[in-house]
């Protein structure tokens, strides 16, 4: 596993508020300082998300709450959201997304609007994560997607904040590496967290992939470790991670993993612990 040990260092996991109890129960199986992203779902309230972030902080993990721009009704709601996170010491790192609603609830139509508002820097946020799409976005043209990425990266720098990129999950190492090479050619040097699903049922993986516009050709699925001809069973990211780790070079810059749990946080944490152990075990 050429560079897999490095790839597995400082990985991050993504949870929803409903995963809080599982996170608390298994936090000891994650290295201290592991980043825990807390998604902003419309079915969960602000208090639930704050508690999930606070639970991560109490467990010596690093909370990364999501802020969904189009779900914010007003600048005062953004300010109160940031203040609530600050009271739980969970505001230092945020992940800012546009969010699912097609029509904004308030004045923020995109992640860029939130970043450029200046509210994050004023509230003491130090680092802003933004989303990225190596295989494109099902609802956004490629030219617009690249322009938005460039604008968000510039806005983060203009606000004097650190930044990072977290990609949509993928089954295709070729697509991910091509995208990383393209952003480096564009002069984007931010750290990249490559999204990969933790162990999950194949049917669930396919359903999420179709929803997110992720490629699932027969060849890609086979390389990842499952077959489109048989959707029974579970697939894990082992083959993807080993291939990605073996092919990374210094020219790709800082690259780590971001694990999407899809409701299987306990299994994902167990996979990560086993992968780190296997990657660092002496040969033979």
PDB file of C-alpha atoms in Angstrom:
ATOM      1  CA  UNK A   1       0.000   0.000   0.000  1.00  0.00           C
ATOM      2  CA  UNK A   2       2.349   2.643  -1.354  1.00  0.00           C
ATOM      3  CA  UNK A   3       0.833   5.851   0.063  1.00  0.00           C
ATOM      4  CA  UNK A   4      -2.232   4.439   1.759  1.00  0.00           C
ATOM      5  CA  UNK A   5      -0.904   4.998   5.319  1.00  0.00           C
ATOM      6  CA  UNK A   6      -0.518   8.721   4.538  1.00  0.00           C
ATOM      7  CA  UNK A   7      -3.925   8.832   2.860  1.00  0.00           C
ATOM      8  CA  UNK A   8      -5.531   7.390   5.998  1.00  0.00           C
ATOM      9  CA  UNK A   9      -3.973   9.971   8.311  1.00  0.00           C
ATOM     10  CA  UNK A  10      -6.322  12.711   9.474  1.00  0.00           C
ATOM     11  CA  UNK A  11      -9.355  11.240   7.723  1.00  0.00           C
ATOM     12  CA  UNK A  12     -12.790  12.704   8.370  1.00  0.00           C
ATOM     13  CA  UNK A  13     -16.241  11.186   8.797  1.00  0.00           C
ATOM     14  CA  UNK A  14     -19.667  12.600   8.025  1.00  0.00           C
ATOM     15  CA  UNK A  15     -22.674  12.110  10.282  1.00  0.00           C
ATOM     16  CA  UNK A  16     -26.202  13.354  10.757  1.00  0.00           C
ATOM     17  CA  UNK A  17     -27.578  14.479  14.089  1.00  0.00           C
ATOM     18  CA  UNK A  18     -29.316  11.131  14.520  1.00  0.00           C
ATOM     19  CA  UNK A  19     -25.858   9.488  14.610  1.00  0.00           C
ATOM     20  CA  UNK A  20     -24.893  11.318  17.811  1.00  0.00           C
ATOM     21  CA  UNK A  21     -25.396   8.376  20.177  1.00  0.00           C
ATOM     22  CA  UNK A  22     -23.400   6.073  17.897  1.00  0.00           C
ATOM     23  CA  UNK A  23     -20.626   8.644  17.653  1.00  0.00           C
ATOM     24  CA  UNK A  24     -20.413   8.933  21.434  1.00  0.00           C
ATOM     25  CA  UNK A  25     -20.366   5.153  21.833  1.00  0.00           C
ATOM     26  CA  UNK A  26     -17.549   4.660  19.291  1.00  0.00           C
ATOM     27  CA  UNK A  27     -15.589   7.910  19.622  1.00  0.00           C
ATOM     28  CA  UNK A  28     -12.734   6.082  21.350  1.00  0.00           C
ATOM     29  CA  UNK A  29     -12.130   4.105  18.158  1.00  0.00           C
ATOM     30  CA  UNK A  30     -11.306   7.310  16.267  1.00  0.00           C
ATOM     31  CA  UNK A  31      -7.968   9.104  16.717  1.00  0.00           C
ATOM     32  CA  UNK A  32      -8.212  12.288  18.774  1.00  0.00           C
ATOM     33  CA  UNK A  33      -8.614  15.240  16.449  1.00  0.00           C
ATOM     34  CA  UNK A  34     -10.581  13.354  13.796  1.00  0.00           C
ATOM     35  CA  UNK A  35     -12.852  15.740  11.929  1.00  0.00           C
ATOM     36  CA  UNK A  36     -16.563  14.978  12.221  1.00  0.00           C
ATOM     37  CA  UNK A  37     -18.772  16.725   9.684  1.00  0.00           C
ATOM     38  CA  UNK A  38     -22.363  17.246  10.809  1.00  0.00           C
ATOM     39  CA  UNK A  39     -24.720  17.567   7.851  1.00  0.00           C
ATOM     40  CA  UNK A  40     -27.492  20.161   7.651  1.00  0.00           C
ATOM     41  CA  UNK A  41     -30.629  18.156   6.924  1.00  0.00           C
ATOM     42  CA  UNK A  42     -34.026  19.773   6.690  1.00  0.00           C
ATOM     43  CA  UNK A  43     -35.466  16.961   8.850  1.00  0.00           C
ATOM     44  CA  UNK A  44     -33.207  17.793  11.807  1.00  0.00           C
ATOM     45  CA  UNK A  45     -33.277  20.945  13.910  1.00  0.00           C
ATOM     46  CA  UNK A  46     -30.515  23.409  14.764  1.00  0.00           C
ATOM     47  CA  UNK A  47     -30.431  22.251  18.389  1.00  0.00           C
ATOM     48  CA  UNK A  48     -29.910  18.630  17.307  1.00  0.00           C
ATOM     49  CA  UNK A  49     -27.072  19.615  14.991  1.00  0.00           C
ATOM     50  CA  UNK A  50     -25.450  21.715  17.718  1.00  0.00           C
ATOM     51  CA  UNK A  51     -25.620  18.804  20.136  1.00  0.00           C
ATOM     52  CA  UNK A  52     -23.995  16.498  17.585  1.00  0.00           C
ATOM     53  CA  UNK A  53     -21.184  19.014  17.080  1.00  0.00           C
ATOM     54  CA  UNK A  54     -20.818  19.527  20.840  1.00  0.00           C
ATOM     55  CA  UNK A  55     -20.679  15.759  21.406  1.00  0.00           C
ATOM     56  CA  UNK A  56     -17.820  15.531  18.908  1.00  0.00           C
ATOM     57  CA  UNK A  57     -15.940  18.314  20.690  1.00  0.00           C
ATOM     58  CA  UNK A  58     -16.433  16.680  24.110  1.00  0.00           C
ATOM     59  CA  UNK A  59     -14.993  13.448  22.696  1.00  0.00           C
ATOM     60  CA  UNK A  60     -11.748  15.216  21.659  1.00  0.00           C
ATOM     61  CA  UNK A  61     -12.837  15.135  18.018  1.00  0.00           C
ATOM     62  CA  UNK A  62     -13.087  18.189  15.749  1.00  0.00           C
ATOM     63  CA  UNK A  63     -16.637  19.182  14.810  1.00  0.00           C
ATOM     64  CA  UNK A  64     -17.235  20.559  11.332  1.00  0.00           C
ATOM     65  CA  UNK A  65     -20.881  21.667  11.242  1.00  0.00           C
ATOM     66  CA  UNK A  66     -22.494  22.219   7.857  1.00  0.00           C
ATOM     67  CA  UNK A  67     -24.225  25.481   7.046  1.00  0.00           C
ATOM     68  CA  UNK A  68     -26.732  25.224   4.177  1.00  0.00           C
ATOM     69  CA  UNK A  69     -27.060  28.639   2.555  1.00  0.00           C
ATOM     70  CA  UNK A  70     -30.490  28.235   0.978  1.00  0.00           C
ATOM     71  CA  UNK A  71     -31.989  27.046   4.271  1.00  0.00           C
ATOM     72  CA  UNK A  72     -31.088  30.302   6.062  1.00  0.00           C
ATOM     73  CA  UNK A  73     -34.003  32.715   6.333  1.00  0.00           C
ATOM     74  CA  UNK A  74     -31.994  35.842   7.174  1.00  0.00           C
ATOM     75  CA  UNK A  75     -28.617  37.269   8.208  1.00  0.00           C
ATOM     76  CA  UNK A  76     -29.834  37.146  11.808  1.00  0.00           C
ATOM     77  CA  UNK A  77     -30.442  33.399  11.498  1.00  0.00           C
ATOM     78  CA  UNK A  78     -26.902  32.953  10.188  1.00  0.00           C
ATOM     79  CA  UNK A  79     -25.572  35.029  13.087  1.00  0.00           C
ATOM     80  CA  UNK A  80     -27.565  33.059  15.657  1.00  0.00           C
ATOM     81  CA  UNK A  81     -26.421  29.777  14.100  1.00  0.00           C
ATOM     82  CA  UNK A  82     -22.792  30.824  14.385  1.00  0.00           C
ATOM     83  CA  UNK A  83     -23.266  32.095  17.940  1.00  0.00           C
ATOM     84  CA  UNK A  84     -24.908  28.839  18.980  1.00  0.00           C
ATOM     85  CA  UNK A  85     -21.972  26.879  17.611  1.00  0.00           C
ATOM     86  CA  UNK A  86     -19.506  29.237  19.305  1.00  0.00           C
ATOM     87  CA  UNK A  87     -21.120  28.575  22.693  1.00  0.00           C
ATOM     88  CA  UNK A  88     -20.405  24.868  22.135  1.00  0.00           C
ATOM     89  CA  UNK A  89     -16.850  25.531  20.915  1.00  0.00           C
ATOM     90  CA  UNK A  90     -17.893  24.089  17.563  1.00  0.00           C
ATOM     91  CA  UNK A  91     -17.459  27.102  15.262  1.00  0.00           C
ATOM     92  CA  UNK A  92     -13.787  27.022  14.318  1.00  0.00           C
ATOM     93  CA  UNK A  93     -14.284  24.923  11.195  1.00  0.00           C
ATOM     94  CA  UNK A  94     -17.428  24.978   9.090  1.00  0.00           C
ATOM     95  CA  UNK A  95     -18.502  23.372   5.836  1.00  0.00           C
ATOM     96  CA  UNK A  96     -20.655  25.692   3.720  1.00  0.00           C
ATOM     97  CA  UNK A  97     -22.956  24.306   1.035  1.00  0.00           C
ATOM     98  CA  UNK A  98     -25.771  25.664  -1.081  1.00  0.00           C
ATOM     99  CA  UNK A  99     -28.239  23.118   0.289  1.00  0.00           C
ATOM    100  CA  UNK A 100     -31.035  21.115  -1.275  1.00  0.00           C
ATOM    101  CA  UNK A 101     -33.892  23.654  -1.656  1.00  0.00           C
ATOM    102  CA  UNK A 102     -34.167  24.933  -5.215  1.00  0.00           C
ATOM    103  CA  UNK A 103     -35.565  28.245  -3.954  1.00  0.00           C
ATOM    104  CA  UNK A 104     -33.614  30.023  -1.198  1.00  0.00           C
ATOM    105  CA  UNK A 105     -35.495  30.538   2.054  1.00  0.00           C
ATOM    106  CA  UNK A 106     -33.743  33.880   2.529  1.00  0.00           C
ATOM    107  CA  UNK A 107     -31.022  36.071   0.986  1.00  0.00           C
ATOM    108  CA  UNK A 108     -28.363  33.386   0.491  1.00  0.00           C
ATOM    109  CA  UNK A 109     -28.649  31.611  -2.848  1.00  0.00           C
ATOM    110  CA  UNK A 110     -25.309  29.845  -2.648  1.00  0.00           C
ATOM    111  CA  UNK A 111     -22.389  28.949  -0.418  1.00  0.00           C
ATOM    112  CA  UNK A 112     -20.523  31.849  -2.008  1.00  0.00           C
ATOM    113  CA  UNK A 113     -23.107  34.309  -0.663  1.00  0.00           C
ATOM    114  CA  UNK A 114     -22.523  33.084   2.893  1.00  0.00           C
ATOM    115  CA  UNK A 115     -18.741  33.148   2.580  1.00  0.00           C
ATOM    116  CA  UNK A 116     -18.616  36.577   0.949  1.00  0.00           C
ATOM    117  CA  UNK A 117     -20.969  38.071   3.560  1.00  0.00           C
ATOM    118  CA  UNK A 118     -18.110  38.363   6.042  1.00  0.00           C
ATOM    119  CA  UNK A 119     -20.220  36.820   8.798  1.00  0.00           C
ATOM    120  CA  UNK A 120     -17.985  33.766   9.183  1.00  0.00           C
ATOM    121  CA  UNK A 121     -14.775  35.683   9.794  1.00  0.00           C
ATOM    122  CA  UNK A 122     -16.599  38.051  12.151  1.00  0.00           C
ATOM    123  CA  UNK A 123     -17.854  35.072  14.178  1.00  0.00           C
ATOM    124  CA  UNK A 124     -14.362  33.642  14.621  1.00  0.00           C
ATOM    125  CA  UNK A 125     -14.522  30.888  12.021  1.00  0.00           C
ATOM    126  CA  UNK A 126     -10.979  29.913  11.021  1.00  0.00           C
ATOM    127  CA  UNK A 127     -11.487  27.404   8.219  1.00  0.00           C
ATOM    128  CA  UNK A 128     -14.199  26.945   5.615  1.00  0.00           C
ATOM    129  CA  UNK A 129     -14.750  23.713   3.735  1.00  0.00           C
ATOM    130  CA  UNK A 130     -16.571  23.689   0.415  1.00  0.00           C
ATOM    131  CA  UNK A 131     -17.928  20.927  -1.782  1.00  0.00           C
ATOM    132  CA  UNK A 132     -16.450  19.672  -5.039  1.00  0.00           C
ATOM    133  CA  UNK A 133     -17.662  17.327  -7.772  1.00  0.00           C
ATOM    134  CA  UNK A 134     -15.056  15.295  -9.673  1.00  0.00           C
ATOM    135  CA  UNK A 135     -17.773  13.733 -11.854  1.00  0.00           C
ATOM    136  CA  UNK A 136     -19.797  16.902 -12.285  1.00  0.00           C
ATOM    137  CA  UNK A 137     -23.123  17.868 -10.744  1.00  0.00           C
ATOM    138  CA  UNK A 138     -26.471  16.565 -12.037  1.00  0.00           C
ATOM    139  CA  UNK A 139     -28.072  20.017 -11.887  1.00  0.00           C
ATOM    140  CA  UNK A 140     -25.140  22.348 -12.707  1.00  0.00           C
ATOM    141  CA  UNK A 141     -23.279  22.720 -15.994  1.00  0.00           C
ATOM    142  CA  UNK A 142     -19.539  22.060 -15.831  1.00  0.00           C
ATOM    143  CA  UNK A 143     -18.545  25.629 -16.772  1.00  0.00           C
ATOM    144  CA  UNK A 144     -20.744  27.034 -14.025  1.00  0.00           C
ATOM    145  CA  UNK A 145     -19.406  24.477 -11.558  1.00  0.00           C
ATOM    146  CA  UNK A 146     -15.789  25.436 -12.232  1.00  0.00           C
ATOM    147  CA  UNK A 147     -16.597  29.153 -12.077  1.00  0.00           C
ATOM    148  CA  UNK A 148     -18.331  28.694  -8.723  1.00  0.00           C
ATOM    149  CA  UNK A 149     -15.379  26.736  -7.348  1.00  0.00           C
ATOM    150  CA  UNK A 150     -12.925  29.441  -8.403  1.00  0.00           C
ATOM    151  CA  UNK A 151     -15.144  32.152  -6.875  1.00  0.00           C
ATOM    152  CA  UNK A 152     -15.521  30.327  -3.541  1.00  0.00           C
ATOM    153  CA  UNK A 153     -11.801  29.653  -3.272  1.00  0.00           C
ATOM    154  CA  UNK A 154     -11.110  33.343  -3.959  1.00  0.00           C
ATOM    155  CA  UNK A 155     -13.725  34.484  -1.427  1.00  0.00           C
ATOM    156  CA  UNK A 156     -12.263  32.260   1.294  1.00  0.00           C
ATOM    157  CA  UNK A 157      -8.841  33.785   0.671  1.00  0.00           C
ATOM    158  CA  UNK A 158     -10.284  37.320   0.586  1.00  0.00           C
ATOM    159  CA  UNK A 159     -11.835  36.748   4.027  1.00  0.00           C
ATOM    160  CA  UNK A 160      -8.454  35.663   5.411  1.00  0.00           C
ATOM    161  CA  UNK A 161      -9.709  32.146   6.137  1.00  0.00           C
ATOM    162  CA  UNK A 162      -8.150  28.753   5.587  1.00  0.00           C
ATOM    163  CA  UNK A 163      -9.997  26.500   3.191  1.00  0.00           C
ATOM    164  CA  UNK A 164     -10.412  22.898   2.159  1.00  0.00           C
ATOM    165  CA  UNK A 165     -12.290  20.920  -0.480  1.00  0.00           C
ATOM    166  CA  UNK A 166     -14.386  17.824   0.147  1.00  0.00           C
ATOM    167  CA  UNK A 167     -15.508  15.889  -2.889  1.00  0.00           C
ATOM    168  CA  UNK A 168     -18.728  14.081  -3.614  1.00  0.00           C
ATOM    169  CA  UNK A 169     -18.157  10.369  -3.172  1.00  0.00           C
ATOM    170  CA  UNK A 170     -16.960   8.413  -6.168  1.00  0.00           C
ATOM    171  CA  UNK A 171     -16.319   4.850  -7.241  1.00  0.00           C
ATOM    172  CA  UNK A 172     -13.848   5.949  -9.936  1.00  0.00           C
ATOM    173  CA  UNK A 173     -10.226   6.657  -8.985  1.00  0.00           C
ATOM    174  CA  UNK A 174      -9.452   7.842 -12.532  1.00  0.00           C
ATOM    175  CA  UNK A 175     -12.125  10.547 -12.341  1.00  0.00           C
ATOM    176  CA  UNK A 176     -10.933  11.704  -8.913  1.00  0.00           C
ATOM    177  CA  UNK A 177      -7.259  11.930  -9.900  1.00  0.00           C
ATOM    178  CA  UNK A 178      -8.073  13.738 -13.147  1.00  0.00           C
ATOM    179  CA  UNK A 179     -10.096  16.286 -11.194  1.00  0.00           C
ATOM    180  CA  UNK A 180      -7.331  16.796  -8.586  1.00  0.00           C
ATOM    181  CA  UNK A 181      -4.834  17.361 -11.384  1.00  0.00           C
ATOM    182  CA  UNK A 182      -7.170  19.927 -12.976  1.00  0.00           C
ATOM    183  CA  UNK A 183      -7.595  21.967  -9.817  1.00  0.00           C
ATOM    184  CA  UNK A 184      -3.841  22.009  -9.237  1.00  0.00           C
ATOM    185  CA  UNK A 185      -3.355  23.214 -12.827  1.00  0.00           C
ATOM    186  CA  UNK A 186      -5.827  26.022 -12.043  1.00  0.00           C
ATOM    187  CA  UNK A 187      -3.660  27.087  -9.104  1.00  0.00           C
ATOM    188  CA  UNK A 188      -5.995  25.758  -6.390  1.00  0.00           C
ATOM    189  CA  UNK A 189      -3.705  24.428  -3.671  1.00  0.00           C
ATOM    190  CA  UNK A 190      -6.243  23.811  -0.904  1.00  0.00           C
ATOM    191  CA  UNK A 191      -6.211  20.430   0.862  1.00  0.00           C
ATOM    192  CA  UNK A 192      -8.574  17.898  -0.707  1.00  0.00           C
ATOM    193  CA  UNK A 193     -10.666  15.361   1.152  1.00  0.00           C
ATOM    194  CA  UNK A 194     -11.751  12.665  -1.259  1.00  0.00           C
ATOM    195  CA  UNK A 195     -15.234  11.404  -0.496  1.00  0.00           C
ATOM    196  CA  UNK A 196     -15.677   7.649  -0.293  1.00  0.00           C
ATOM    197  CA  UNK A 197     -18.541   5.607   1.166  1.00  0.00           C
ATOM    198  CA  UNK A 198     -17.927   3.522   4.235  1.00  0.00           C
ATOM    199  CA  UNK A 199     -19.102  -0.100   4.101  1.00  0.00           C
ATOM    200  CA  UNK A 200     -22.744  -0.101   3.011  1.00  0.00           C
ATOM    201  CA  UNK A 201     -25.313  -2.210   1.242  1.00  0.00           C
ATOM    202  CA  UNK A 202     -24.848  -2.232  -2.519  1.00  0.00           C
ATOM    203  CA  UNK A 203     -28.465  -1.223  -3.153  1.00  0.00           C
ATOM    204  CA  UNK A 204     -28.042   1.784  -0.884  1.00  0.00           C
ATOM    205  CA  UNK A 205     -24.801   2.788  -2.593  1.00  0.00           C
ATOM    206  CA  UNK A 206     -26.406   2.621  -6.021  1.00  0.00           C
ATOM    207  CA  UNK A 207     -29.395   4.660  -4.861  1.00  0.00           C
ATOM    208  CA  UNK A 208     -27.172   7.429  -3.472  1.00  0.00           C
ATOM    209  CA  UNK A 209     -24.968   7.340  -6.556  1.00  0.00           C
ATOM    210  CA  UNK A 210     -27.932   7.840  -8.895  1.00  0.00           C
ATOM    211  CA  UNK A 211     -29.239  10.673  -6.764  1.00  0.00           C
ATOM    212  CA  UNK A 212     -25.845  12.417  -6.776  1.00  0.00           C
ATOM    213  CA  UNK A 213     -24.896  11.847 -10.404  1.00  0.00           C
ATOM    214  CA  UNK A 214     -22.033   9.487  -9.570  1.00  0.00           C
ATOM    215  CA  UNK A 215     -20.895   7.143 -12.334  1.00  0.00           C
ATOM    216  CA  UNK A 216     -21.812   3.474 -11.857  1.00  0.00           C
ATOM    217  CA  UNK A 217     -20.881   1.724 -15.077  1.00  0.00           C
ATOM    218  CA  UNK A 218     -20.332  -2.016 -14.867  1.00  0.00           C
ATOM    219  CA  UNK A 219     -16.570  -1.592 -15.212  1.00  0.00           C
ATOM    220  CA  UNK A 220     -16.316   1.060 -12.504  1.00  0.00           C
ATOM    221  CA  UNK A 221     -18.506  -0.956 -10.139  1.00  0.00           C
ATOM    222  CA  UNK A 222     -16.406  -4.066 -10.680  1.00  0.00           C
ATOM    223  CA  UNK A 223     -13.162  -2.192  -9.940  1.00  0.00           C
ATOM    224  CA  UNK A 224     -14.737  -0.751  -6.789  1.00  0.00           C
ATOM    225  CA  UNK A 225     -15.762  -4.204  -5.617  1.00  0.00           C
ATOM    226  CA  UNK A 226     -19.377  -4.927  -6.520  1.00  0.00           C
ATOM    227  CA  UNK A 227     -21.416  -6.014  -9.498  1.00  0.00           C
ATOM    228  CA  UNK A 228     -24.410  -4.265 -11.017  1.00  0.00           C
ATOM    229  CA  UNK A 229     -25.740  -7.696 -11.902  1.00  0.00           C
ATOM    230  CA  UNK A 230     -26.143  -8.591  -8.228  1.00  0.00           C
ATOM    231  CA  UNK A 231     -27.104  -5.841  -5.807  1.00  0.00           C
ATOM    232  CA  UNK A 232     -27.128  -8.067  -2.738  1.00  0.00           C
ATOM    233  CA  UNK A 233     -24.488  -7.759  -0.041  1.00  0.00           C
ATOM    234  CA  UNK A 234     -22.194  -4.991   1.156  1.00  0.00           C
ATOM    235  CA  UNK A 235     -19.339  -3.150  -0.542  1.00  0.00           C
ATOM    236  CA  UNK A 236     -16.462  -1.382   1.172  1.00  0.00           C
ATOM    237  CA  UNK A 237     -13.922   1.134  -0.119  1.00  0.00           C
ATOM    238  CA  UNK A 238     -10.787  -1.027   0.258  1.00  0.00           C
ATOM    239  CA  UNK A 239      -9.962  -1.379  -3.446  1.00  0.00           C
ATOM    240  CA  UNK A 240     -10.656   2.308  -4.138  1.00  0.00           C
ATOM    241  CA  UNK A 241      -8.511   3.479  -1.214  1.00  0.00           C
ATOM    242  CA  UNK A 242      -5.596   1.203  -2.071  1.00  0.00           C
ATOM    243  CA  UNK A 243      -5.654   2.251  -5.743  1.00  0.00           C
ATOM    244  CA  UNK A 244      -5.908   5.940  -4.894  1.00  0.00           C
ATOM    245  CA  UNK A 245      -3.141   5.711  -2.308  1.00  0.00           C
ATOM    246  CA  UNK A 246      -0.821   3.893  -4.702  1.00  0.00           C
ATOM    247  CA  UNK A 247      -1.282   6.489  -7.454  1.00  0.00           C
ATOM    248  CA  UNK A 248      -0.978   9.711  -5.495  1.00  0.00           C
ATOM    249  CA  UNK A 249       2.182  11.738  -6.068  1.00  0.00           C
ATOM    250  CA  UNK A 250       3.530  14.918  -4.428  1.00  0.00           C
ATOM    251  CA  UNK A 251       2.112  16.874  -7.381  1.00  0.00           C
ATOM    252  CA  UNK A 252      -1.408  16.020  -6.198  1.00  0.00           C
ATOM    253  CA  UNK A 253      -0.819  18.057  -3.045  1.00  0.00           C
ATOM    254  CA  UNK A 254      -2.464  17.284   0.287  1.00  0.00           C
ATOM    255  CA  UNK A 255      -5.093  14.568  -0.137  1.00  0.00           C
ATOM    256  CA  UNK A 256      -6.976  12.761   2.627  1.00  0.00           C
ATOM    257  CA  UNK A 257     -10.152  10.675   2.894  1.00  0.00           C
ATOM    258  CA  UNK A 258     -13.645  11.784   3.836  1.00  0.00           C
ATOM    259  CA  UNK A 259     -15.933   8.900   4.769  1.00  0.00           C
ATOM    260  CA  UNK A 260     -19.643   9.149   4.012  1.00  0.00           C
ATOM    261  CA  UNK A 261     -21.385   6.836   6.461  1.00  0.00           C
ATOM    262  CA  UNK A 262     -24.874   6.494   4.889  1.00  0.00           C
ATOM    263  CA  UNK A 263     -26.350   5.361   8.204  1.00  0.00           C
ATOM    264  CA  UNK A 264     -23.561   2.895   9.010  1.00  0.00           C
ATOM    265  CA  UNK A 265     -21.344   5.013  11.262  1.00  0.00           C
ATOM    266  CA  UNK A 266     -20.352   2.114  13.528  1.00  0.00           C
ATOM    267  CA  UNK A 267     -19.283  -0.038  10.577  1.00  0.00           C
ATOM    268  CA  UNK A 268     -17.447   2.898   9.003  1.00  0.00           C
ATOM    269  CA  UNK A 269     -15.480   3.622  12.179  1.00  0.00           C
ATOM    270  CA  UNK A 270     -14.601  -0.065  12.476  1.00  0.00           C
ATOM    271  CA  UNK A 271     -13.456  -0.121   8.831  1.00  0.00           C
ATOM    272  CA  UNK A 272     -11.253   2.951   9.341  1.00  0.00           C
ATOM    273  CA  UNK A 273      -9.602   1.452  12.435  1.00  0.00           C
ATOM    274  CA  UNK A 274      -8.914  -1.823  10.641  1.00  0.00           C
ATOM    275  CA  UNK A 275      -7.581  -0.041   7.546  1.00  0.00           C
ATOM    276  CA  UNK A 276      -5.157   2.072   9.576  1.00  0.00           C
ATOM    277  CA  UNK A 277      -3.920  -1.012  11.400  1.00  0.00           C
ATOM    278  CA  UNK A 278      -3.438  -2.962   8.172  1.00  0.00           C
ATOM    279  CA  UNK A 279      -1.683  -0.056   6.451  1.00  0.00           C
ATOM    280  CA  UNK A 280       0.871   0.345   9.246  1.00  0.00           C
ATOM    281  CA  UNK A 281       1.460  -3.347  10.009  1.00  0.00           C
ATOM    282  CA  UNK A 282       5.004  -4.605   9.255  1.00  0.00           C
ATOM    283  CA  UNK A 283       5.305  -6.419   5.933  1.00  0.00           C
ATOM    284  CA  UNK A 284       5.388 -10.227   6.132  1.00  0.00           C
TER     285      UNK A 284
END
